[in-house]
Structures are given as structure tokens and as C-alpha cells.
XYZ file of C-alpha atoms in Angstrom:
360
model
C 68.131 120.672 134.975
C 64.357 120.917 134.794
C 64.364 119.463 131.288
C 66.722 116.695 132.449
C 64.434 115.849 135.366
C 61.393 115.721 133.124
C 63.151 113.481 130.624
C 64.397 111.077 133.308
C 60.939 110.903 134.855
C 59.543 110.056 131.452
C 62.048 107.239 131.021
C 61.105 105.780 134.396
C 57.429 105.879 133.463
C 58.190 104.160 130.151
C 60.190 101.461 131.911
C 57.617 100.746 134.600
C 54.723 100.718 132.149
C 56.554 98.535 129.629
C 57.254 95.827 132.183
C 53.528 95.150 132.570
C 53.036 93.838 129.027
C 51.846 90.255 128.631
C 53.390 87.487 126.552
C 52.146 86.579 123.075
C 53.115 84.289 120.230
C 54.244 85.041 116.698
C 52.055 84.066 113.771
C 54.898 83.251 111.409
C 53.978 79.960 109.721
C 56.112 80.925 106.712
C 53.636 83.543 105.518
C 54.836 86.827 104.067
C 53.445 90.063 105.484
C 53.709 93.304 103.510
C 52.444 96.852 103.633
C 53.201 100.078 101.772
C 52.029 103.446 103.100
C 52.318 107.072 102.120
C 54.882 108.482 104.564
C 53.113 111.844 104.800
C 49.473 110.830 105.091
C 49.701 107.264 106.359
C 47.354 106.105 103.603
C 47.735 102.356 102.972
C 48.535 101.735 99.311
C 48.890 97.951 99.473
C 48.906 95.281 102.165
C 49.041 91.536 102.689
C 48.643 90.007 106.166
C 49.879 93.260 107.756
C 48.551 92.476 111.227
C 50.075 89.042 111.827
C 52.290 89.027 114.917
C 55.844 88.537 113.665
C 59.397 88.395 114.993
C 61.072 91.686 113.973
C 64.702 90.456 114.052
C 67.006 93.454 113.508
C 64.115 95.702 112.509
C 64.022 96.093 116.293
C 66.934 98.486 115.883
C 64.599 101.020 114.277
C 63.043 101.514 117.716
C 66.476 101.530 119.363
C 67.360 104.353 116.974
C 64.079 106.143 117.693
C 64.972 106.116 121.391
C 68.509 107.320 120.657
C 67.235 110.170 118.479
C 64.794 111.128 121.260
C 67.649 111.254 123.758
C 69.761 113.332 121.368
C 66.879 115.749 120.804
C 66.397 116.091 124.574
C 70.092 116.813 125.089
C 70.542 113.791 127.355
C 73.232 112.325 125.112
C 75.467 113.853 122.441
C 76.845 112.388 119.200
C 80.408 112.389 120.509
C 79.543 111.000 123.953
C 81.386 107.826 124.929
C 79.257 104.665 125.161
C 80.750 102.082 127.566
C 80.816 98.456 126.423
C 79.694 96.032 129.118
C 80.448 92.321 129.306
C 76.800 91.709 128.442
C 76.993 93.880 125.316
C 80.230 92.266 124.171
C 78.699 88.770 124.310
C 75.934 89.523 121.793
C 75.799 87.125 118.833
C 76.762 88.413 115.360
C 76.332 90.518 113.411
C 78.609 92.640 115.619
C 81.553 95.021 115.666
C 83.500 92.768 118.034
C 83.486 95.309 120.866
C 85.657 94.469 123.894
C 84.382 94.820 127.490
C 85.625 98.036 129.042
C 86.100 99.748 125.687
C 84.085 102.648 124.314
C 82.528 103.887 121.108
C 80.739 107.160 120.494
C 76.983 107.548 120.254
C 77.317 108.445 116.570
C 79.492 105.389 115.909
C 76.851 103.230 117.585
C 74.117 104.767 115.422
C 76.157 104.201 112.273
C 76.910 100.623 113.331
C 73.173 99.973 113.656
C 72.147 101.402 110.281
C 75.009 99.792 108.339
C 76.271 96.543 109.855
C 73.277 96.025 112.172
C 75.744 95.414 115.006
C 74.101 93.702 117.968
C 76.857 94.584 120.440
C 76.592 98.271 119.548
C 72.785 98.142 119.865
C 73.016 96.588 123.314
C 75.638 99.097 124.494
C 73.561 102.029 123.235
C 70.447 100.598 124.879
C 72.254 100.190 128.189
C 73.451 103.801 128.025
C 69.918 105.144 127.529
C 68.302 102.573 129.833
C 70.398 103.399 132.864
C 72.702 100.398 132.469
C 69.942 97.820 131.925
C 68.974 96.397 128.534
C 65.710 94.901 129.895
C 64.740 98.307 131.257
C 65.585 99.881 127.909
C 63.430 97.263 126.150
C 60.537 98.137 128.454
C 61.006 101.787 127.535
C 60.996 100.801 123.856
C 57.693 98.977 124.300
C 56.047 101.896 126.032
C 57.287 104.283 123.355
C 55.986 101.946 120.646
C 52.536 101.942 122.218
C 52.628 105.738 122.523
C 53.222 105.854 118.751
C 50.199 103.623 118.139
C 52.183 100.397 117.689
C 49.802 98.490 119.924
C 50.760 95.011 118.684
C 54.469 95.436 119.374
C 56.534 94.214 122.329
C 60.303 94.540 122.725
C 62.560 92.453 124.960
C 66.003 93.584 123.791
C 67.694 96.370 121.846
C 69.073 94.295 118.993
C 66.371 91.956 117.723
C 68.198 88.746 118.653
C 65.694 85.887 119.084
C 63.170 86.208 121.903
C 59.751 84.572 121.629
C 58.110 87.542 123.367
C 59.599 90.150 121.012
C 56.812 90.714 118.498
C 55.508 93.258 116.033
C 53.469 93.572 112.835
C 54.115 94.989 109.394
C 51.563 97.722 110.082
C 53.289 98.725 113.321
C 56.683 98.847 111.613
C 55.277 101.067 108.865
C 54.077 103.395 111.620
C 57.560 103.406 113.139
C 59.171 104.134 109.777
C 56.842 107.076 109.209
C 57.485 108.478 112.674
C 61.262 108.221 112.320
C 61.003 110.347 109.174
C 58.512 112.860 110.571
C 59.820 113.163 114.129
C 63.569 113.291 113.459
C 64.274 114.887 110.069
C 67.669 116.056 111.351
C 68.771 112.441 111.905
C 67.011 110.777 108.977
C 70.133 111.058 106.810
C 71.836 108.327 108.851
C 69.704 105.650 107.167
C 71.251 106.329 103.748
C 74.837 105.989 105.017
C 76.636 103.688 102.536
C 79.467 102.856 104.947
C 81.543 104.261 107.792
C 85.034 103.807 109.180
C 85.491 102.222 112.600
C 88.909 101.382 114.052
C 90.592 101.346 110.640
C 87.849 99.160 109.170
C 85.293 100.232 106.603
C 81.839 98.984 107.589
C 79.442 98.736 104.585
C 75.680 99.056 104.656
C 73.775 95.744 104.453
C 70.683 97.281 102.827
C 70.547 96.211 99.147
C 67.724 98.602 98.268
C 70.106 101.552 98.451
C 71.949 100.078 95.479
C 69.195 98.622 93.351
C 66.061 100.746 93.765
C 65.718 104.254 92.332
C 64.729 106.687 95.069
C 65.505 104.366 97.997
C 66.569 106.341 101.057
C 67.341 103.571 103.542
C 65.842 102.111 106.750
C 66.677 98.557 107.882
C 67.154 94.869 107.093
C 66.558 91.996 109.514
C 67.033 88.258 109.626
C 66.862 85.338 112.031
C 65.844 81.761 111.281
C 62.647 82.262 113.263
C 61.719 85.569 111.626
C 62.784 84.978 108.043
C 64.180 87.810 105.928
C 62.668 91.178 106.866
C 62.997 94.653 105.403
C 61.730 98.185 105.948
C 62.441 100.643 103.127
C 61.688 104.302 102.555
C 61.812 105.707 99.039
C 60.983 109.040 97.409
C 60.068 109.933 93.848
C 58.556 113.199 92.609
C 58.143 114.450 96.200
C 56.136 111.362 97.128
C 57.718 109.338 99.919
C 56.634 105.775 100.702
C 57.458 103.393 103.525
C 57.348 99.689 102.735
C 57.607 96.647 104.992
C 58.253 93.017 104.014
C 58.347 90.314 106.711
C 59.002 86.587 106.502
C 60.652 86.244 103.090
C 62.593 83.056 102.394
C 65.714 84.824 101.080
C 67.368 88.211 100.708
C 66.682 88.241 96.982
C 63.003 87.439 97.498
C 62.504 90.215 100.038
C 64.281 92.700 97.737
C 62.159 91.688 94.769
C 58.915 91.840 96.759
C 59.819 95.222 98.217
C 60.651 96.682 94.799
C 57.387 95.404 93.331
C 55.318 96.699 96.248
C 56.944 100.128 96.147
C 56.442 100.335 92.381
C 52.742 99.600 92.846
C 52.592 102.192 95.598
C 54.136 104.896 93.442
C 51.798 103.943 90.616
C 48.819 104.313 92.971
C 50.094 107.777 93.899
C 50.289 108.784 90.239
C 54.089 108.782 90.053
C 55.456 107.857 86.638
C 57.449 104.600 86.530
C 61.233 104.755 86.454
C 63.019 102.954 83.624
C 66.076 102.409 85.846
C 68.846 103.291 83.321
C 71.656 103.397 85.880
C 75.415 103.008 85.710
C 75.841 100.727 88.703
C 79.256 99.153 88.410
C 82.119 101.238 89.670
C 85.786 100.600 90.355
C 86.655 99.425 93.853
C 89.461 101.919 94.518
C 90.687 105.232 93.179
C 93.711 103.478 91.633
C 91.520 101.033 89.767
C 89.420 103.930 88.526
C 92.540 105.359 86.899
C 93.761 102.030 85.547
C 90.539 100.510 84.321
C 86.890 101.227 83.831
C 83.974 98.975 84.328
C 80.707 99.957 82.730
C 77.361 98.312 83.155
C 74.751 100.077 81.100
C 71.233 99.054 81.866
C 68.114 99.539 79.823
C 64.734 99.853 81.459
C 62.551 96.820 81.643
C 58.824 96.664 82.069
C 58.937 93.632 84.404
C 60.872 93.172 87.640
C 63.130 90.319 86.682
C 66.264 90.113 88.829
C 69.711 89.774 87.308
C 72.915 89.156 89.216
C 75.946 91.280 88.328
C 79.269 92.007 89.955
C 79.528 95.454 91.480
C 82.182 97.594 93.116
C 82.311 101.284 93.944
C 84.545 104.281 94.268
C 85.155 105.748 97.714
C 83.219 108.811 98.686
C 82.992 110.731 101.944
C 79.926 111.771 103.908
C 79.846 113.818 107.091
C 83.525 113.141 107.682
C 83.267 109.357 107.366
C 85.300 107.644 104.654
C 83.116 105.178 102.840
C 83.564 102.572 100.135
C 81.389 99.858 98.745
C 82.526 96.301 98.140
C 82.880 94.240 95.018
C 80.115 91.694 95.530
C 77.027 90.245 93.920
C 73.818 92.238 94.047
C 70.349 91.849 92.594
C 69.367 94.413 90.019
C 65.639 94.842 89.709
C 64.209 95.320 86.237
C 67.485 95.872 84.402
C 69.241 94.375 81.407
C 73.017 94.136 81.335
C 74.608 95.385 78.106
C 78.295 95.096 78.909
C 80.568 94.073 81.754
C 84.312 94.501 81.531
C 87.498 94.841 83.609
C 88.797 92.895 86.549
C 88.083 93.925 90.116
C 90.274 94.476 93.147
C 87.927 94.241 96.119
C 88.786 95.846 99.441
C 89.119 93.356 102.289
C 87.246 93.875 105.497
C 86.932 91.835 108.661
C 83.337 90.748 109.193
C 81.596 88.008 111.115
C 78.709 86.002 109.701
C 76.078 84.033 111.609
C 72.449 83.150 111.380
C 71.322 86.228 113.313
C 73.326 88.669 111.256
C 70.977 91.285 109.767
């Protein structure tokens, strides 16, 4: 009870303090901001306009997850606890799970929905649970927590990252958040590499392309709105060196993936890590039956330059922590790879998803 009282008092202080923040304006202007840091030391390995105030889009959910992990650590919520879905949460714009008012999902399902589909309704519901039923109060708590982490140029106004002119951050601040997620919550860090999870008989795939196309990528988060551009935070490890990279304001998903891969490669090079030739077998059959009936092989040779090629890709199902997961047959960008052979037809798995401009 004492621990509970202390934790609640801390939340109130975060909420009250966060409400005092002033308004600011984003410095978007179609510029790209990047930064790559050593996750252990915080050393900056490369940067470009890292301190411009930007709209985070769904990168906001990294702080929502930080708050959720804090609550889990404190014992205030549990992974299997039921999260109520309010009318407000259900009305969030896509990307979303399509949650119905009065229904429930578990805390762990909400976390998985954030790291894979970037579901705005799940983010709002989780924020309301932790924020005492109020998303604005939760956003104020997020802001105060961000400042406590040293993210002094960051302000949050909602749990999802849906457009709000006062919701601002910088590439440098997001790199700080990425590092702290890794360092502060190692027991929950595995969630970011989740390839997919099953929710109400649907398989929800992960939106993050870096998990598929970059050797050593461990996860983190994508983000997109028209106002923000295409954003990405990625963590990657090679030879016991872990980096956190941030790209904000790209004009397309493929551009942000290419920029991120190039920046991370330069970062690993600066840390003395040998380059990876990327000889990967990427294409896989879409179901176990198709694995038995046919084989698709894409053999890739290493390339010295990061030239993107588009290839069809599907995957075999595999389970993780009790969640059935499959990947889809869809087009992905392969960084620095040459395609030798592509064969066999595909049988993609159908899933119900909703697409809109605020999706990732």
C-alpha cells in the first residue's frame, strides 16, 4: 500500500507539472532530422538537424510504452489486467484495432498492438488506464516524465501521436527515449522485436520494415502523419555494440528506411564494427502447407552500396511468448542486396486492416 501511495502521488505530480508547459511550433519545413547514438554511452555518432522541433506522429507511443513499463514495474498494472475501451478511445483515427466501446483488451495486448500495428485506439485506452481515465492527464504525465529523462524539447498532448500542433519533440530527445527504454526496462525490451501477434482471431503484423531488411535490427517504432512526414526510431546490435537511430521528416517509407540503414552503417563503422555483407535468405513461404508444396528462395549477395531493390516476400509462421505470428506476402525494400533467383507462387494470408493518413 505504501508503494502504491507513492506511485500514485508521483503520477499526480507528473500530471500537475506537465499541464504547465507552454505551446511551441514545429520546425518541419520538409527538412530531415537524423541522429545515431551509442545506446550504452550516449555518444553521438552522426547527426543532422537533431534539435529541430518536430511532430513525432506515432513515435509518441514510445513514451506511452515507457509509462506502461513503469506502471508494470511498480506493480500498478499487470500484463493480464483488463483495459476498458471508452467511447473516446474507440473514436481514434486509424491505424487502429477497431475496438468497441465497453469492450476490453489486456495490458499486454495493448502493448503488442502499439509495437506492431501502432493502434491509436489501444494507445488511448492504455493511456486512460494509467492516467486515471483521462488521456489529457496521461499526456501531461508523459511530458513530465520526458523532461525527467532529459527530453527538454518534448511536449505530449495525447497517447497516440495523432496530429496536435502542440505535440513536439526532437530527434535528439527521441534518441534519449530509445536509450532509456533499453536501459530502464530490459525485461520488456523484447516486445519491440515482436513480428506479429494474434488478436481476436486476427494476426496483426509489425509495421517496422527494419526488422526484415537490416541485419541486427531489434525494433522500436515507425510513425507517419502528413504534417510529420515519415518517422522512424530503430535500435540495432552488432558485435555487442548497440545503436539507436532516429530519422524524422522523410518523404516516404522507402526513403526513411534507406536513410536509417545508411546512418546505422556509418555508426557501426565509427564504432569499429565490421560491415555486414547481408547474405540473407529473406523469402519464405506464407503458410506451413506452402512450405511443403513449394519453396521460394531468394539468395542475396552482399553489396558495397546501399541500393534498394524491391522483392516479394512471405514468411513461415513462428510462435513467440505464446503468440502465433506470421508475416505477410508483400513488397519490402532490401538494402544493399542483389537478387539471384525468385521462384514459386505465393498464397498470402488475408487480414483485416484499416488504412488512413495517420496510420503509422
